Tab-separated table of C-alpha atoms and ligand atoms in Angstrom:
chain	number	residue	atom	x	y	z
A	11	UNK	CA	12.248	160.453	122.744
A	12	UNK	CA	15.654	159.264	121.667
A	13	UNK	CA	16.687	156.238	123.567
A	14	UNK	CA	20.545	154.703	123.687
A	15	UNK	CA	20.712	151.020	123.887
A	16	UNK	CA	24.166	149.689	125.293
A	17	UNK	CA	24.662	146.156	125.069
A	18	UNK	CA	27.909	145.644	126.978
A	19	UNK	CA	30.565	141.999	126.508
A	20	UNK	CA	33.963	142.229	128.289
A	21	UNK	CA	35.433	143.162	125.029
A	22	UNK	CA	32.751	144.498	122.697
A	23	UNK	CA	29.888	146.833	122.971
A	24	UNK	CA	27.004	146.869	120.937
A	25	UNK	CA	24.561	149.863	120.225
A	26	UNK	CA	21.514	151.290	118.850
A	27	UNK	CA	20.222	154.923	118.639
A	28	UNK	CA	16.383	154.115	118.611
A	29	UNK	CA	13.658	157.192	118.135
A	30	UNK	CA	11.109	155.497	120.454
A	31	UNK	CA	8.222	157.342	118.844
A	32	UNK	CA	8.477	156.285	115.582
A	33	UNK	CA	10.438	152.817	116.960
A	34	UNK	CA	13.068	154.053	113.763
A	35	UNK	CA	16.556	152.760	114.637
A	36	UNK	CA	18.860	156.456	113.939
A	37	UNK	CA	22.031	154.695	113.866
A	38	UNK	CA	23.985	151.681	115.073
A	39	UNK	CA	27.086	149.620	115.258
A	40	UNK	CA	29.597	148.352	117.692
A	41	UNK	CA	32.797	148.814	119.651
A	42	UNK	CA	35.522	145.846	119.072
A	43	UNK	CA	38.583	144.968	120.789
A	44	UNK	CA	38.454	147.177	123.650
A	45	UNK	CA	41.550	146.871	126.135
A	46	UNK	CA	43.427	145.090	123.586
A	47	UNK	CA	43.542	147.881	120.179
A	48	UNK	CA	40.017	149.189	119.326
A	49	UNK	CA	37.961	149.429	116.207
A	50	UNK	CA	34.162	151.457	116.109
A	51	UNK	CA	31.767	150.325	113.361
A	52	UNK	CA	29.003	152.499	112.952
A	53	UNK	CA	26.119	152.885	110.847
A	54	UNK	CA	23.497	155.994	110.428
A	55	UNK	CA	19.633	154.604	109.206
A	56	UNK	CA	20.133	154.411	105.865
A	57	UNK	CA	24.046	155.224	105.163
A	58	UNK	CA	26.859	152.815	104.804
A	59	UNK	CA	29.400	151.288	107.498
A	60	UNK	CA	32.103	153.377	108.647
A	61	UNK	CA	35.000	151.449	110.459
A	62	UNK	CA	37.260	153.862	112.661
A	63	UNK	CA	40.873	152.010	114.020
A	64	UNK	CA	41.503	153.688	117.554
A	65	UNK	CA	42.518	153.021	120.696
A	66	UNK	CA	39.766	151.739	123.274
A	67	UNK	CA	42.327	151.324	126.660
A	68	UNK	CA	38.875	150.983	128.598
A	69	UNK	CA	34.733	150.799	127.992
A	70	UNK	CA	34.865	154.528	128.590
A	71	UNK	CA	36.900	155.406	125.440
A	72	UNK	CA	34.794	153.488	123.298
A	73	UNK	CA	31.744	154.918	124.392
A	74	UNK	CA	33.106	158.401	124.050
A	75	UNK	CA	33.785	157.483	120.878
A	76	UNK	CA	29.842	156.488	120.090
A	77	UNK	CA	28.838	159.290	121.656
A	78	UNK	CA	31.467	161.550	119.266
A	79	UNK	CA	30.071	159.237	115.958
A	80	UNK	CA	26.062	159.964	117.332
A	81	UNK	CA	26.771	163.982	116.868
A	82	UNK	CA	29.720	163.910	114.242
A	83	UNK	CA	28.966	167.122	112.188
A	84	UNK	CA	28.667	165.545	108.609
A	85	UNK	CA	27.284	161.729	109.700
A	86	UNK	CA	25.624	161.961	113.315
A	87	UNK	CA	22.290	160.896	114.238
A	88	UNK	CA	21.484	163.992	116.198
A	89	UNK	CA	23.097	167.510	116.745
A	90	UNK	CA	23.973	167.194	120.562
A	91	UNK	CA	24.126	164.339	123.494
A	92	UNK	CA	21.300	166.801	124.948
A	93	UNK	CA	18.828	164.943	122.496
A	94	UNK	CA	19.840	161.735	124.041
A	95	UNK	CA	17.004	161.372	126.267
A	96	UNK	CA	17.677	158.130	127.864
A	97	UNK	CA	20.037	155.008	127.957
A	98	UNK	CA	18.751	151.517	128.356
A	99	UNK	CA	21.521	148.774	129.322
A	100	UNK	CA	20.994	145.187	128.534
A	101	UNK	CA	22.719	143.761	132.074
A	102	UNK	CA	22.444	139.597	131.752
A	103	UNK	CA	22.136	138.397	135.138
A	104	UNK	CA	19.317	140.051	137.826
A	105	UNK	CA	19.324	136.960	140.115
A	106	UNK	CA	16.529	136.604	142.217
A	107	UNK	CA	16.171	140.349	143.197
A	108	UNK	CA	15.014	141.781	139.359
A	109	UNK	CA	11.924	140.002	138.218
A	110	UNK	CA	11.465	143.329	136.027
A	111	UNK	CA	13.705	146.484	134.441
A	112	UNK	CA	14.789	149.022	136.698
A	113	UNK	CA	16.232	152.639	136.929
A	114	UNK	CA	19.913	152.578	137.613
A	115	UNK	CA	20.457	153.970	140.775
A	116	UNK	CA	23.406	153.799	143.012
A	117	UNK	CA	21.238	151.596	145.202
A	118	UNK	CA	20.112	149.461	141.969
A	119	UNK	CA	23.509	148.851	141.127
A	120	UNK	CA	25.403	147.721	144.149
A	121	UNK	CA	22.479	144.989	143.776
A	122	UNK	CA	23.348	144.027	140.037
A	123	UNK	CA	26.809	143.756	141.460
A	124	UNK	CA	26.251	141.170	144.036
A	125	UNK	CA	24.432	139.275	140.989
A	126	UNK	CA	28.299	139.374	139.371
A	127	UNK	CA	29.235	136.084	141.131
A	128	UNK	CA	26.514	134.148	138.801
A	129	UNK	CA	27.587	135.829	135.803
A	130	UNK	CA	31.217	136.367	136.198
A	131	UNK	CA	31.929	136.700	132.330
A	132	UNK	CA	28.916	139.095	131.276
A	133	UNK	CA	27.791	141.423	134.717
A	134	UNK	CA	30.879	142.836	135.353
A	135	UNK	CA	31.175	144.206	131.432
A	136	UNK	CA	27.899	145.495	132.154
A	137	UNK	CA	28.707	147.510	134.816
A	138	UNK	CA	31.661	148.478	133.185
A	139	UNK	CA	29.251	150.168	130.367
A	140	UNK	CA	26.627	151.354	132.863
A	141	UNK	CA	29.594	153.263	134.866
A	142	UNK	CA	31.321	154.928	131.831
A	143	UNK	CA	27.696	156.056	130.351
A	144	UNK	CA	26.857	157.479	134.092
A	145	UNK	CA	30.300	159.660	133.621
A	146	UNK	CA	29.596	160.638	129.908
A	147	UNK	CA	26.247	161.549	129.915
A	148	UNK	CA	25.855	162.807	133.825
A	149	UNK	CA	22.031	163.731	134.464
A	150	UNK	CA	20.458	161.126	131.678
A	151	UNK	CA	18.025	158.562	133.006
A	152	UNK	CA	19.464	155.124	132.701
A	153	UNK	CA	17.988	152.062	132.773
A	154	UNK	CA	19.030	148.275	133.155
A	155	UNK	CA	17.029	145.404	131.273
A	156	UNK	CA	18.075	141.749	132.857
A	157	UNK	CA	18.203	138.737	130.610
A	158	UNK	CA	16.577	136.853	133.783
A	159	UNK	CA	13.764	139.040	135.306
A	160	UNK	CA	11.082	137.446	132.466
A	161	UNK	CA	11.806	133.844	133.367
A	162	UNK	CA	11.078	135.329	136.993
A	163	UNK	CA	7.527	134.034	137.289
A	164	UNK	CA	8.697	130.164	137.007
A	165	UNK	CA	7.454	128.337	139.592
A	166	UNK	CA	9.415	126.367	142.422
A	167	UNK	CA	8.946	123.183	140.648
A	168	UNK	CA	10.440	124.384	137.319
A	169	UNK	CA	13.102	126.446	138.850
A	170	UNK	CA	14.425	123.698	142.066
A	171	UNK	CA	17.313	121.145	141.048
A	172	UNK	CA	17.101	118.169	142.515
A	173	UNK	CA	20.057	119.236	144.401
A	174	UNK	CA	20.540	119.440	148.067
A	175	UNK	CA	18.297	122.615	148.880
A	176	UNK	CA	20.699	124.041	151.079
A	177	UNK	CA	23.068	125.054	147.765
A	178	UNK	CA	19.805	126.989	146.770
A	179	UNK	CA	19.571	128.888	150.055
A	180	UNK	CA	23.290	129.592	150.282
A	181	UNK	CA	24.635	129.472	147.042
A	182	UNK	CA	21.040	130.362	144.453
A	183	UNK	CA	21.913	127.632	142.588
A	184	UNK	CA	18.868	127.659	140.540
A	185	UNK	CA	17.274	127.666	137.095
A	186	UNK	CA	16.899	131.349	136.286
A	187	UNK	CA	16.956	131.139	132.131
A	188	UNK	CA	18.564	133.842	129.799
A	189	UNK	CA	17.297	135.457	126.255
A	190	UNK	CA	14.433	136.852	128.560
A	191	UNK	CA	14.248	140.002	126.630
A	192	UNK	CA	13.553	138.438	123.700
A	193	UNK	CA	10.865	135.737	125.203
A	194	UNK	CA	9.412	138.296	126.509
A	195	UNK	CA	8.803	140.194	123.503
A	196	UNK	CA	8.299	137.186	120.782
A	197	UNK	CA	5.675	135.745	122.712
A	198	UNK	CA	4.049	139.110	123.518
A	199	UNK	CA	4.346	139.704	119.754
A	200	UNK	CA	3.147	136.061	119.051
A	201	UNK	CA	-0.003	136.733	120.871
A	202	UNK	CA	-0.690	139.948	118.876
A	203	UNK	CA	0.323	138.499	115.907
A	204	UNK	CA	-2.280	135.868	115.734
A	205	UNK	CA	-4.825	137.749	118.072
A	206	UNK	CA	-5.104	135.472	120.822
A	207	UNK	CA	-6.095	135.812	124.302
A	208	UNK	CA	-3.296	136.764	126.547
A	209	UNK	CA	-5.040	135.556	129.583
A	210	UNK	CA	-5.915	132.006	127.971
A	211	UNK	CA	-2.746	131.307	125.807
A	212	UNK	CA	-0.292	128.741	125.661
A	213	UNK	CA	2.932	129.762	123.683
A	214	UNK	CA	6.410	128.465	123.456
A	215	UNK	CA	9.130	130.578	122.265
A	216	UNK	CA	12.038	128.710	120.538
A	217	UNK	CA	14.892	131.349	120.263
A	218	UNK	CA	17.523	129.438	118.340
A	219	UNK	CA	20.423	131.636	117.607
A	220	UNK	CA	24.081	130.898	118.349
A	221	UNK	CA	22.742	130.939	122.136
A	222	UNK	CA	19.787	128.699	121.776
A	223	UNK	CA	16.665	128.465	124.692
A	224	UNK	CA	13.418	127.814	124.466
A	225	UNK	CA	10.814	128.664	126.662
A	226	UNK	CA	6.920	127.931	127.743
A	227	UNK	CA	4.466	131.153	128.613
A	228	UNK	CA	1.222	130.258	130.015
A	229	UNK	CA	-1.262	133.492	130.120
A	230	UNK	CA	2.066	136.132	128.892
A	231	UNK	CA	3.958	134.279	131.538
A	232	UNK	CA	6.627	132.366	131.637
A	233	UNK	CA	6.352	129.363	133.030
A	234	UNK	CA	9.653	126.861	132.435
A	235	UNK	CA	12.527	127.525	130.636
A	236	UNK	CA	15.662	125.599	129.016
A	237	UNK	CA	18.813	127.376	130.080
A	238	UNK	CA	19.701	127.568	134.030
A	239	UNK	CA	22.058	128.756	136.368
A	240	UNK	CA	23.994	129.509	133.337
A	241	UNK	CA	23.425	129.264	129.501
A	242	UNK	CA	24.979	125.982	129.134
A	243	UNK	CA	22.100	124.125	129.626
A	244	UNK	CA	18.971	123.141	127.794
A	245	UNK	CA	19.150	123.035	123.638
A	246	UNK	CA	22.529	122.149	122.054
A	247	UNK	CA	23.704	125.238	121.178
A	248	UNK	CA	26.678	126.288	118.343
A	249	UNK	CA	29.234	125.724	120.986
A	250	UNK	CA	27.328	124.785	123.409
A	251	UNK	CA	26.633	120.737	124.616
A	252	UNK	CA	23.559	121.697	126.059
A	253	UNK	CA	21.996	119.064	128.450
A	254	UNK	CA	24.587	116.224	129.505
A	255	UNK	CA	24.553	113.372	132.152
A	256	UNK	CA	26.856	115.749	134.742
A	257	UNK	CA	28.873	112.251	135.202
A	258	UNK	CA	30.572	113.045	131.673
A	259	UNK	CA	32.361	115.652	132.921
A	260	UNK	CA	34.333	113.735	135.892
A	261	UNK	CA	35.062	110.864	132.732
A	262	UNK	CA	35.867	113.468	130.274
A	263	UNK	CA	38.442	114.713	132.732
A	264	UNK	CA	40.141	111.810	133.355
A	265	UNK	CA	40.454	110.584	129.796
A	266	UNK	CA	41.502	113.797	128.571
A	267	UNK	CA	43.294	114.526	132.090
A	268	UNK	CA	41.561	117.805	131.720
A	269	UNK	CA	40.884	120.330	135.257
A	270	UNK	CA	37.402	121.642	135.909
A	271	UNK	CA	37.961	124.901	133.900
A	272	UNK	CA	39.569	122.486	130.952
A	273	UNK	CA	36.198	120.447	131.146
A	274	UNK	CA	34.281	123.808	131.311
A	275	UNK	CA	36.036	125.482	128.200
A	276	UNK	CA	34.903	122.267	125.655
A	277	UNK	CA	31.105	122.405	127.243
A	278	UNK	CA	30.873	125.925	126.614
A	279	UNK	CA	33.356	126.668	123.466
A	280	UNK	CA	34.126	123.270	121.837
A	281	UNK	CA	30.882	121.423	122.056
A	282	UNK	CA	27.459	121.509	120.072
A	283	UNK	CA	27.005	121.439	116.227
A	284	UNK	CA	30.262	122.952	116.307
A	285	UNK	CA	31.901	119.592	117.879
A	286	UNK	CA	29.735	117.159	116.345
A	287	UNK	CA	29.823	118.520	112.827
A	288	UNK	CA	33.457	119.491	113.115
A	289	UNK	CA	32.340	121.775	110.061
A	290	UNK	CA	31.249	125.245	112.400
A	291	UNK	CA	28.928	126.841	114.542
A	292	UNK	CA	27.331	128.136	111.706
A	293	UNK	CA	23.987	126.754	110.066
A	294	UNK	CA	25.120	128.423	106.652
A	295	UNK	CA	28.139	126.263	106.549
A	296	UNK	CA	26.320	123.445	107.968
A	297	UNK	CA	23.627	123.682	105.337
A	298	UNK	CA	26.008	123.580	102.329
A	299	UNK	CA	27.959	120.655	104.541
A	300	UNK	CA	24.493	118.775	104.964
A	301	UNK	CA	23.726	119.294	101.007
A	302	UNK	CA	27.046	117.727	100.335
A	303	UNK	CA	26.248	114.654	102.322
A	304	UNK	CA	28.806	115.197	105.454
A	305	UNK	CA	27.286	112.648	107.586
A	306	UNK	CA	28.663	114.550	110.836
A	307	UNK	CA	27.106	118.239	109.393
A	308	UNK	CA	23.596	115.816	108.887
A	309	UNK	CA	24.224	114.108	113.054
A	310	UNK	CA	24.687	117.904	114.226
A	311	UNK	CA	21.848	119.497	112.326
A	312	UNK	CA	19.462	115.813	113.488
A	313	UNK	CA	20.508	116.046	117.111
A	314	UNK	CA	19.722	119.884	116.838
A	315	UNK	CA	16.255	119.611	115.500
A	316	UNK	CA	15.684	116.529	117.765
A	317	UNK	CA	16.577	118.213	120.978
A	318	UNK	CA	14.291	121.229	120.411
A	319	UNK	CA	11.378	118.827	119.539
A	320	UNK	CA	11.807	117.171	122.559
A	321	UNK	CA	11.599	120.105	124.450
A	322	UNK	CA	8.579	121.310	122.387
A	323	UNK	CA	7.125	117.898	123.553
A	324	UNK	CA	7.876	118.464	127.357
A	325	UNK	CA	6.307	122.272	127.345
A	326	UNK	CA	3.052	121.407	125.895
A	327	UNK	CA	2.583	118.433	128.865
A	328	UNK	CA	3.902	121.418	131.105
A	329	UNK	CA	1.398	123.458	129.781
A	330	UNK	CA	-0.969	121.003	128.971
A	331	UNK	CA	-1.193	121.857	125.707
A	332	UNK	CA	0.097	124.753	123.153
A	333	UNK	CA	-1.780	127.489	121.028
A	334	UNK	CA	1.421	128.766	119.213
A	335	UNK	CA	4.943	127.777	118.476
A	336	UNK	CA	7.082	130.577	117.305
A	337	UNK	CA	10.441	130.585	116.089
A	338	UNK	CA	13.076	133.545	116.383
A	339	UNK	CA	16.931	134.246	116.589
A	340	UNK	CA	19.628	133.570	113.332
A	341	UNK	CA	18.556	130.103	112.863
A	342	UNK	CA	14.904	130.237	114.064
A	343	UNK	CA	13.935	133.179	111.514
A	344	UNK	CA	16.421	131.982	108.344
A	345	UNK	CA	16.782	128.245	108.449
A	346	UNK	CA	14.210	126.689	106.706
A	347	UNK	CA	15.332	123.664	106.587
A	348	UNK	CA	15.813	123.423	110.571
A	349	UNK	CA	11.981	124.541	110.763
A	350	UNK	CA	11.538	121.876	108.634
A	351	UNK	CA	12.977	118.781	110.399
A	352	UNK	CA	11.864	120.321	114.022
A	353	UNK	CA	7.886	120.579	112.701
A	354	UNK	CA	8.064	116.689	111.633
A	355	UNK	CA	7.943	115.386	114.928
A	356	UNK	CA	5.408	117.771	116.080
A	357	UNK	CA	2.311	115.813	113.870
A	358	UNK	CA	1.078	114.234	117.033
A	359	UNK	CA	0.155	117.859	117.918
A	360	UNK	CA	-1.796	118.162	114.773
A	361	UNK	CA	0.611	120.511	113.467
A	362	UNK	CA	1.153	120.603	109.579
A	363	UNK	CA	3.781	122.799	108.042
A	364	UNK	CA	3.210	124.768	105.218
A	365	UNK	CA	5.994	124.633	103.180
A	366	UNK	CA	5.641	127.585	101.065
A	367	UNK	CA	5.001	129.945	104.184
A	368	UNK	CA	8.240	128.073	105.467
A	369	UNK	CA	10.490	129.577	103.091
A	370	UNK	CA	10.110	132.966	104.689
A	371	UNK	CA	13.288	135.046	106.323
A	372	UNK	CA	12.895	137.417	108.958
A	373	UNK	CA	9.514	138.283	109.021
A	374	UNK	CA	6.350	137.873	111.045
A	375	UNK	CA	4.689	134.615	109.223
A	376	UNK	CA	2.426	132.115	109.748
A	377	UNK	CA	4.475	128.474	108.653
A	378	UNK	CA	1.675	125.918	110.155
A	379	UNK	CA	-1.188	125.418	107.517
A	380	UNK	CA	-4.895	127.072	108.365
A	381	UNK	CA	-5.963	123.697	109.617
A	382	UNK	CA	-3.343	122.868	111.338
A	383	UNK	CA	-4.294	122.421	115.211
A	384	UNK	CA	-1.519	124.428	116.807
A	385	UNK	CA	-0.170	127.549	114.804
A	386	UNK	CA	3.597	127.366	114.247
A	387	UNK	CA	5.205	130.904	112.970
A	388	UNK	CA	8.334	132.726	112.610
A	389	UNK	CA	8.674	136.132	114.754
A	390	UNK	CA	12.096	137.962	114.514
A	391	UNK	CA	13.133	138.896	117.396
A	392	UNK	CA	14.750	143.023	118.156
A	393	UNK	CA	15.855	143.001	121.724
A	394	UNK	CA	17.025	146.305	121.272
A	395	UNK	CA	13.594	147.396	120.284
A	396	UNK	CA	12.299	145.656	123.326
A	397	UNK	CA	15.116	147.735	125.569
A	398	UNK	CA	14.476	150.683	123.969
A	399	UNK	CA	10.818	150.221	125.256
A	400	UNK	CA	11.459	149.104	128.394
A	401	UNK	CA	13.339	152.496	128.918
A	402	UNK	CA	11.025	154.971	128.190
A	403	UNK	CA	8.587	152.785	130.225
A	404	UNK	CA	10.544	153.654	132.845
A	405	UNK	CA	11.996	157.006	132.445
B	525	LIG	P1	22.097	134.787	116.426
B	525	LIG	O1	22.898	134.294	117.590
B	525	LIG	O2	20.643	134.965	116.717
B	525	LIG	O3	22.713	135.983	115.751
B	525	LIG	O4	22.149	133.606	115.342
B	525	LIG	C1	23.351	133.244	114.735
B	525	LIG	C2	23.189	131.998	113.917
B	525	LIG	O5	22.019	132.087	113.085
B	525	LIG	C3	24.334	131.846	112.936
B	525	LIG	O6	25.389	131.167	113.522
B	525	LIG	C4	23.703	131.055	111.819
B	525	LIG	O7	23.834	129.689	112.118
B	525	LIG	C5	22.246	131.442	111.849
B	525	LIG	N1	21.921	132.389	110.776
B	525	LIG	C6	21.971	133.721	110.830
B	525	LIG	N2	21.597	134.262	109.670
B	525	LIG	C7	21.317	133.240	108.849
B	525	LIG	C8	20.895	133.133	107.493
B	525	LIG	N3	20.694	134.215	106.752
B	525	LIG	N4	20.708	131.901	106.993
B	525	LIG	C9	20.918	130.795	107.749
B	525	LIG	N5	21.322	130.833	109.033
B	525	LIG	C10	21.522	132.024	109.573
């Protein structure tokens, strides 16, 4: 079965072509610019990038224009849409009514949309995508995969603010998590990995990527998470503060005579290692900044590693204890020297790194030493692997 994946921003679509019997991606790339001038990247297994310029008014043209790349005579993955089988969608924000994937149906939808008020940047792209595939490719199952429905099984006591509880019952202001896909399937893949027991394992998951979470899953399920109502809270991220007393933000606005979306824009786009280092968002150019002794590239890359420790720290006494740590995402599965300073302040767990194993990149690896109490390892993460799956789960 050939399965579409259709990750969908406001701007940009991502995709993958994915045989879900042999798990081979066919081909790939991604749709820039849309509604502004257009460019399609794409990629068959194997062959080299091909970058088209043309217009992309809406979502629709761009996908039109994967669809025309996916059966192009000379370079196309297959001969016609007909062996298309299914599409998954990656669709970010399920609220409280999608604790799992779902078919797409009209029904299904009208419910993601009343989600859109939680996720105003990312749900209505998605539904933007999901539409223009439904018009393309009429008759194809479709299914939508929610960033939230794994963090679903949280319990009250991880998910309640202490807020007043009426702004949960009116307003779901809650902690519902993001990067679920890929929680889901490291720590599934974790617990394979080093053969433990589902139903008597303790794993946390730290996805550090650009968007950075990390999250605790007791028995395959997960039971606290970093991010929230939104992504902004939880690690520091590459633009992201991360976790903040809420009072800077009325100080910040006064000093800086700044209005709530002002204050909003430097928390989401102008903070973390980004703001700190003033170097980038980056960890390759704050690696080379580090090595060159930039004190505010070494306070970024310190408060970082320190931040994820610390939530390390509060997930095992969540969990009361920890089997595996696994790292995934850009940083997570390249940075060695991240791994590095995060795994020194875990020696209280027993944990010892192995430093060779530490050097790996991007592959399923064992980092922690074999006597080391609690096994620490690197799992990449494919989230459009784990969509692909999903799909023909479903379909
Ligand atoms: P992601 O959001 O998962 O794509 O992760 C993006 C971040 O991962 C980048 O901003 C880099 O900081 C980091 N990253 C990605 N690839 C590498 C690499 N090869 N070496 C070091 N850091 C990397």
């Amino acid at each position: 079965m050939n399965v579409l994946v259709i990750n969908c921003g406001s701007s940009s679509l991502k995709y993958q072509l994915i045989n879900s019997d042999t798990e081979a991606v066919l081909a790939k790339g991604l749709c820039e610019r849309i509604g502004i001038d257009g460019r399609l990247v794409y990629q068959l297994a194997g062959g080299e990038k091909e970058i088209t310029e043309s217009p992309m008014p809406t979502h629709k043209e761009a996908i039109q224009m994967v669809l025309d790349a996916l059966v192009n005579e000379k370079t196309g993955a297959v001969k016609s849409l007909s062996e298309i089988d299914a599409v998954g969608h990656r669709v970010v924000h399920g609220g409280e009514k999608f604790a799992s994937s779902v078919v797409l149906t009209p029904e299904v939808l009208a419910q993601i949309e009343e989600c859109n008020e939680l996720a105003p940047l990312h749900n209505p792209a998605n539904l933007i995508g999901i539409h223009a595939c439904q018009e393309l490719m009429p008759g194809v199952p479709m299914v939508g995969v929610f960033d939230t429905a794994f963090h679903q099984t949280m319990p009250k006591k991880a998910y309640l603010y202490g807020l007043p509880y009426e702004y949960y019952e009116k307003y779901k202001v809650r902690r519902y998590g993001f990067h679920g896909t890929s929680h889901s399937f490291v720590s599934k893949r974790t617990i394979e990995f080093l053969g433990l027991d589902k139903n008597n394992s303790k794993v946390i998951v730290a996805h550090l990527g650009n968007g950075a979470s990390i999250s605790a899953v007791l028995n395959g399920e997960c039971v606290d998470t970093s991010m929230g109502l939104t992504p902004l809270e939880g690690l520091v991220m590459g633009t992201r503060s991360g976790d903040i007393d809420p009072a800077i933000m009325e100080y910040i606005a006064k000093k800086e005579n700044l209005d709530i979306d002002g204050v909003m824009n430097v928390l989401n786009k102008k903070s973390g290692v980004e703001g700190l280092s003033g170097v980038s968002s980056d960890f390759r150019d704050l690696e080379d900044a580090y090595n060159e002794g930039n004190q505010r590239a070494i306070d970024a890359c310190e408060v970082f590693a320190y931040r994820v420790a610390k939530y390390i720290g509060s997930y095992v006494a969540a969990m009361n204890g920890v089997d595996a740590i696994a790292f995934t995402a850009g940083i997570g599965e390249n940075t060695q020297f991240i791994r590095e300073k995060i795994v020194a302040y875990l020696g209280y767990l027993g944990v010892t790194l192995d430093k060779e194993a530490n050097k790996v990149r991007g592959e399923d690896k064992i980092i922690s030493t074999p006597d080391s109490k609690v096994t620490v390892c690197v799992i990449p993460t494919n989230e459009e692997l784990a969509i692909a799956r999903e799909t023909v789960a479903l379909v």
